[in-house]
JSON list of C-alpha atoms in Angstrom, two decimals:
[
{"chain": "A", "resi": 860, "resn": "UNK", "atom": "CA", "xyz": [13.55, 17.19, -6.64]},
{"chain": "A", "resi": 861, "resn": "UNK", "atom": "CA", "xyz": [13.11, 13.65, -4.38]},
{"chain": "A", "resi": 862, "resn": "UNK", "atom": "CA", "xyz": [16.29, 13.38, -2.01]},
{"chain": "A", "resi": 863, "resn": "UNK", "atom": "CA", "xyz": [16.55, 9.96, -0.59]},
{"chain": "A", "resi": 864, "resn": "UNK", "atom": "CA", "xyz": [18.77, 10.98, 2.13]},
{"chain": "A", "resi": 865, "resn": "UNK", "atom": "CA", "xyz": [17.10, 13.91, 3.66]},
{"chain": "A", "resi": 866, "resn": "UNK", "atom": "CA", "xyz": [14.40, 12.79, 5.90]},
{"chain": "A", "resi": 867, "resn": "UNK", "atom": "CA", "xyz": [11.55, 14.72, 7.81]},
{"chain": "A", "resi": 868, "resn": "UNK", "atom": "CA", "xyz": [8.53, 14.60, 10.38]},
{"chain": "A", "resi": 869, "resn": "UNK", "atom": "CA", "xyz": [6.24, 13.65, 8.13]},
{"chain": "A", "resi": 870, "resn": "UNK", "atom": "CA", "xyz": [7.77, 11.05, 6.37]},
{"chain": "A", "resi": 871, "resn": "UNK", "atom": "CA", "xyz": [8.89, 9.49, 9.70]},
{"chain": "A", "resi": 872, "resn": "UNK", "atom": "CA", "xyz": [5.09, 9.60, 11.38]},
{"chain": "A", "resi": 873, "resn": "UNK", "atom": "CA", "xyz": [4.16, 8.02, 8.05]},
{"chain": "A", "resi": 874, "resn": "UNK", "atom": "CA", "xyz": [6.41, 5.34, 8.37]},
{"chain": "A", "resi": 875, "resn": "UNK", "atom": "CA", "xyz": [5.93, 5.11, 12.11]},
{"chain": "A", "resi": 876, "resn": "UNK", "atom": "CA", "xyz": [1.84, 4.50, 10.94]},
{"chain": "A", "resi": 877, "resn": "UNK", "atom": "CA", "xyz": [2.43, 2.39, 8.72]},
{"chain": "A", "resi": 878, "resn": "UNK", "atom": "CA", "xyz": [4.65, -0.09, 11.39]},
{"chain": "A", "resi": 879, "resn": "UNK", "atom": "CA", "xyz": [1.25, 0.32, 13.92]},
{"chain": "A", "resi": 880, "resn": "UNK", "atom": "CA", "xyz": [-1.28, -0.51, 11.28]},
{"chain": "A", "resi": 881, "resn": "UNK", "atom": "CA", "xyz": [0.60, -3.81, 10.11]},
{"chain": "A", "resi": 882, "resn": "UNK", "atom": "CA", "xyz": [0.42, -4.63, 13.58]},
{"chain": "A", "resi": 883, "resn": "UNK", "atom": "CA", "xyz": [-2.98, -4.29, 13.68]},
{"chain": "A", "resi": 884, "resn": "UNK", "atom": "CA", "xyz": [-4.07, -5.72, 10.39]},
{"chain": "A", "resi": 885, "resn": "UNK", "atom": "CA", "xyz": [-3.87, -9.42, 10.38]},
{"chain": "A", "resi": 886, "resn": "UNK", "atom": "CA", "xyz": [-5.50, -9.59, 14.03]},
{"chain": "A", "resi": 887, "resn": "UNK", "atom": "CA", "xyz": [-8.29, -7.89, 12.09]},
{"chain": "A", "resi": 888, "resn": "UNK", "atom": "CA", "xyz": [-8.43, -9.81, 8.80]},
{"chain": "A", "resi": 889, "resn": "UNK", "atom": "CA", "xyz": [-8.35, -12.74, 11.13]},
{"chain": "A", "resi": 890, "resn": "UNK", "atom": "CA", "xyz": [-11.80, -11.68, 13.41]},
{"chain": "A", "resi": 891, "resn": "UNK", "atom": "CA", "xyz": [-13.48, -10.82, 9.92]},
{"chain": "A", "resi": 892, "resn": "UNK", "atom": "CA", "xyz": [-12.45, -14.46, 8.55]},
{"chain": "A", "resi": 893, "resn": "UNK", "atom": "CA", "xyz": [-14.10, -15.83, 12.09]},
{"chain": "A", "resi": 894, "resn": "UNK", "atom": "CA", "xyz": [-17.32, -14.09, 11.59]},
{"chain": "A", "resi": 895, "resn": "UNK", "atom": "CA", "xyz": [-17.46, -15.65, 7.92]},
{"chain": "A", "resi": 896, "resn": "UNK", "atom": "CA", "xyz": [-15.95, -13.08, 5.26]},
{"chain": "A", "resi": 897, "resn": "UNK", "atom": "CA", "xyz": [-14.26, -14.64, 2.18]},
{"chain": "A", "resi": 898, "resn": "UNK", "atom": "CA", "xyz": [-10.93, -14.00, 1.60]},
{"chain": "A", "resi": 899, "resn": "UNK", "atom": "CA", "xyz": [-11.74, -12.10, -1.46]},
{"chain": "A", "resi": 900, "resn": "UNK", "atom": "CA", "xyz": [-13.89, -9.47, 0.78]},
{"chain": "A", "resi": 901, "resn": "UNK", "atom": "CA", "xyz": [-11.23, -9.34, 3.20]},
{"chain": "A", "resi": 902, "resn": "UNK", "atom": "CA", "xyz": [-8.39, -8.51, 0.71]},
{"chain": "A", "resi": 903, "resn": "UNK", "atom": "CA", "xyz": [-10.72, -6.17, -1.22]},
{"chain": "A", "resi": 904, "resn": "UNK", "atom": "CA", "xyz": [-11.45, -3.60, 1.72]},
{"chain": "A", "resi": 905, "resn": "UNK", "atom": "CA", "xyz": [-8.47, -3.70, 3.19]},
{"chain": "A", "resi": 906, "resn": "UNK", "atom": "CA", "xyz": [-6.78, -2.55, -0.02]},
{"chain": "A", "resi": 907, "resn": "UNK", "atom": "CA", "xyz": [-9.93, -0.43, -0.88]},
{"chain": "A", "resi": 908, "resn": "UNK", "atom": "CA", "xyz": [-9.13, 1.10, 2.46]},
{"chain": "A", "resi": 909, "resn": "UNK", "atom": "CA", "xyz": [-5.07, 1.41, 2.22]},
{"chain": "A", "resi": 910, "resn": "UNK", "atom": "CA", "xyz": [-5.39, 3.13, -1.07]},
{"chain": "A", "resi": 911, "resn": "UNK", "atom": "CA", "xyz": [-7.57, 5.83, 0.12]},
{"chain": "A", "resi": 912, "resn": "UNK", "atom": "CA", "xyz": [-5.45, 6.26, 3.01]},
{"chain": "A", "resi": 913, "resn": "UNK", "atom": "CA", "xyz": [-2.28, 6.12, 1.18]},
{"chain": "A", "resi": 914, "resn": "UNK", "atom": "CA", "xyz": [-4.09, 8.63, -1.42]},
{"chain": "A", "resi": 915, "resn": "UNK", "atom": "CA", "xyz": [-4.92, 10.82, 0.71]},
{"chain": "A", "resi": 916, "resn": "UNK", "atom": "CA", "xyz": [-1.77, 11.78, 2.54]},
{"chain": "A", "resi": 917, "resn": "UNK", "atom": "CA", "xyz": [0.35, 11.33, -0.45]},
{"chain": "A", "resi": 918, "resn": "UNK", "atom": "CA", "xyz": [-1.19, 14.01, -1.85]},
{"chain": "A", "resi": 919, "resn": "UNK", "atom": "CA", "xyz": [-1.48, 16.23, 0.92]},
{"chain": "A", "resi": 920, "resn": "UNK", "atom": "CA", "xyz": [2.26, 15.97, 1.60]},
{"chain": "A", "resi": 921, "resn": "UNK", "atom": "CA", "xyz": [2.82, 16.47, -2.09]},
{"chain": "A", "resi": 922, "resn": "UNK", "atom": "CA", "xyz": [4.92, 13.38, -2.83]},
{"chain": "A", "resi": 923, "resn": "UNK", "atom": "CA", "xyz": [1.95, 11.73, -4.97]},
{"chain": "A", "resi": 924, "resn": "UNK", "atom": "CA", "xyz": [2.76, 14.58, -7.61]},
{"chain": "A", "resi": 925, "resn": "UNK", "atom": "CA", "xyz": [6.18, 14.11, -7.38]},
{"chain": "A", "resi": 926, "resn": "UNK", "atom": "CA", "xyz": [6.04, 10.52, -7.65]},
{"chain": "A", "resi": 927, "resn": "UNK", "atom": "CA", "xyz": [3.84, 10.67, -10.83]},
{"chain": "A", "resi": 928, "resn": "UNK", "atom": "CA", "xyz": [6.34, 13.15, -12.40]},
{"chain": "A", "resi": 929, "resn": "UNK", "atom": "CA", "xyz": [9.01, 10.97, -11.69]},
{"chain": "A", "resi": 930, "resn": "UNK", "atom": "CA", "xyz": [7.40, 7.93, -12.86]},
{"chain": "A", "resi": 931, "resn": "UNK", "atom": "CA", "xyz": [6.65, 10.40, -16.19]},
{"chain": "A", "resi": 932, "resn": "UNK", "atom": "CA", "xyz": [10.19, 11.40, -17.24]},
{"chain": "A", "resi": 933, "resn": "UNK", "atom": "CA", "xyz": [12.10, 7.98, -15.78]},
{"chain": "A", "resi": 934, "resn": "UNK", "atom": "CA", "xyz": [9.94, 4.82, -17.98]},
{"chain": "A", "resi": 935, "resn": "UNK", "atom": "CA", "xyz": [12.03, 2.76, -15.75]},
{"chain": "A", "resi": 936, "resn": "UNK", "atom": "CA", "xyz": [10.99, 3.51, -12.61]},
{"chain": "A", "resi": 937, "resn": "UNK", "atom": "CA", "xyz": [7.49, 3.32, -13.99]},
{"chain": "A", "resi": 938, "resn": "UNK", "atom": "CA", "xyz": [8.28, -0.35, -14.96]},
{"chain": "A", "resi": 939, "resn": "UNK", "atom": "CA", "xyz": [9.81, -1.41, -11.34]},
{"chain": "A", "resi": 940, "resn": "UNK", "atom": "CA", "xyz": [6.35, 0.36, -9.94]},
{"chain": "A", "resi": 941, "resn": "UNK", "atom": "CA", "xyz": [4.16, -2.01, -12.82]},
{"chain": "A", "resi": 942, "resn": "UNK", "atom": "CA", "xyz": [6.18, -4.91, -11.23]},
{"chain": "A", "resi": 943, "resn": "UNK", "atom": "CA", "xyz": [6.18, -4.43, -7.74]},
{"chain": "A", "resi": 944, "resn": "UNK", "atom": "CA", "xyz": [2.27, -4.31, -8.03]},
{"chain": "A", "resi": 945, "resn": "UNK", "atom": "CA", "xyz": [2.04, -7.81, -9.84]},
{"chain": "A", "resi": 946, "resn": "UNK", "atom": "CA", "xyz": [4.09, -8.94, -7.18]},
{"chain": "A", "resi": 947, "resn": "UNK", "atom": "CA", "xyz": [2.16, -7.33, -4.41]},
{"chain": "A", "resi": 948, "resn": "UNK", "atom": "CA", "xyz": [-0.58, -8.99, -5.50]},
{"chain": "A", "resi": 949, "resn": "UNK", "atom": "CA", "xyz": [0.71, -12.17, -5.61]},
{"chain": "A", "resi": 950, "resn": "UNK", "atom": "CA", "xyz": [2.31, -11.80, -2.23]},
{"chain": "A", "resi": 951, "resn": "UNK", "atom": "CA", "xyz": [-0.82, -10.68, -0.94]},
{"chain": "A", "resi": 952, "resn": "UNK", "atom": "CA", "xyz": [-3.15, -13.62, -1.93]},
{"chain": "A", "resi": 953, "resn": "UNK", "atom": "CA", "xyz": [-0.51, -15.99, -0.60]},
{"chain": "A", "resi": 954, "resn": "UNK", "atom": "CA", "xyz": [-0.81, -14.12, 2.67]},
{"chain": "A", "resi": 955, "resn": "UNK", "atom": "CA", "xyz": [-4.38, -14.64, 2.52]},
{"chain": "A", "resi": 956, "resn": "UNK", "atom": "CA", "xyz": [-4.71, -18.58, 1.64]},
{"chain": "A", "resi": 957, "resn": "UNK", "atom": "CA", "xyz": [-2.22, -18.77, 4.89]},
{"chain": "A", "resi": 958, "resn": "UNK", "atom": "CA", "xyz": [-3.74, -16.52, 7.25]},
{"chain": "A", "resi": 959, "resn": "UNK", "atom": "CA", "xyz": [-7.51, -18.33, 6.40]}
]
């Protein structure tokens, strides 16, 4: 069962790594734009590498399985994930337009 109050070292390391990646990513994307990459290329590859890294990490920690079970048994959570996904796509598209 997921307990939102309980903290562990793995979670803290993942969040810390995310903060570091968020600091590096905009600079790397800007460099790609200067070298002639399109907004679509940068968005697709950034999202793909993020997806692979997150899938591997959450699978190794068992969080992915727990999350899938939570969405299966709680349709409201699945709806929230769907809405979040759409909003994230819109946000990323707006961000990439501003950066380029």
